[in-house]
Amino acid sequence: MKEIFELIYEGVKTGNLDAVRTQVQAAIDGEVSPEAILKEALIPPMEEVGQLFEEGEFFVPEMLIAARAMQAGLELIKPLLIEADVESEGRVVLGTVKGDLHDIGKNLVGMMLEGAGFDVIDLGTDVGPDSFVDAVKEGDVDIIGMSALLTTTMPQMEATVQALIDAGIRDKVKVMIGGAPVTAEYSERIGVDGFAEDASKAVKIAKSVLE
Ligand code: B1M
């Protein structure tokens, strides 16, 4: 099985979607537990990719193709994971804020969070404060994750925090934000719980805000 795990690792790291699909299916057919496939074969290469990105060795395209390859593997084991009832790290409601249609970064963050064992509900793009509030009211949400790529849409993050306060549910959920124009200073100013400048840090922040 070591060899299959190594092939999955290499496939994710190099973004070889077909190899990942083939090897994950081989592991499933060999009755390897979906949890082992996730934790020992799919997540470790993404951690390395995130690390290489932070060190400037990998760039966004490499990270995207790796994330896509990991996602292909995840899709195969997802039904089995649900069946096996693997404990989730937490539930994240993710969206790009109102007026903003950029979704590549958000999708990448969502994939990394899923890969790290979070349950992700993706509300898509152009998500207004009320939609985030409604999602929290529907229950069982641990973190709201907002993405913004435009300086003109960033204020929607503050508006969403205010909407959560107005609805009396700000203390029921952690809020984390990110996106190219977003800074740590801005996140402190608007009173959110976490800010991440890239997708791999988003996983670390999501884990730390729930601690
Ligand atoms: Co637009 N765009 N765009 N664009 N676009 C930018 C953002 C811009 C910087 C380009 C520029 O002028 N240099 C500029 C914004 C300027 C500003 O506000 N300061 C801009 C503009 C002006 C516009 C339009 C207004 C252009 C126009 O129509 N005149 C328009 C707006 C549309 C709208 O949203 N209403 C527009 C449209 C588009 C496209 C549709 C063509 C396309 C988006 C396609 C899509 O997303 N499906 C697009 C693109 C591709 C870009 C650039 C080139 C690339 C963005 C991207 O995907 N980056 C961008 C220039 C740039 O950023 N260099 C630009 C890759 C992605 C992986 O990175 O999204 O930063 P990023 O995500 C990172 C981190 O930020 C972080 O992790 C991710 C992975 O590491 N992160 C989070 C993101 N969200 C997070 C959430 C978290 C944590 C971390 O927690 C929840």
PDB file of C-alpha atoms in Angstrom, residues 34-35 78-87:
ATOM      1  CA  PRO A  34     -11.055   6.233   3.336  1.00  0.00           C
ATOM      2  CA  GLU A  35      -9.709   7.973   6.429  1.00  0.00           C
ATOM      3  CA  LYS A  78     -16.230  11.472  -0.068  1.00  0.00           C
ATOM      4  CA  PRO A  79     -19.209   9.049  -0.097  1.00  0.00           C
ATOM      5  CA  LEU A  80     -17.143   6.490   1.837  1.00  0.00           C
ATOM      6  CA  LEU A  81     -16.045   9.112   4.356  1.00  0.00           C
ATOM      7  CA  ILE A  82     -19.633  10.114   4.966  1.00  0.00           C
ATOM      8  CA  GLU A  83     -20.550   6.431   5.396  1.00  0.00           C
ATOM      9  CA  ALA A  84     -17.634   5.883   7.782  1.00  0.00           C
ATOM     10  CA  ASP A  85     -18.793   8.947   9.721  1.00  0.00           C
ATOM     11  CA  VAL A  86     -15.310  10.406  10.110  1.00  0.00           C
ATOM     12  CA  GLU A  87     -15.447  13.203  12.626  1.00  0.00           C
TER      13      GLU A  87
END
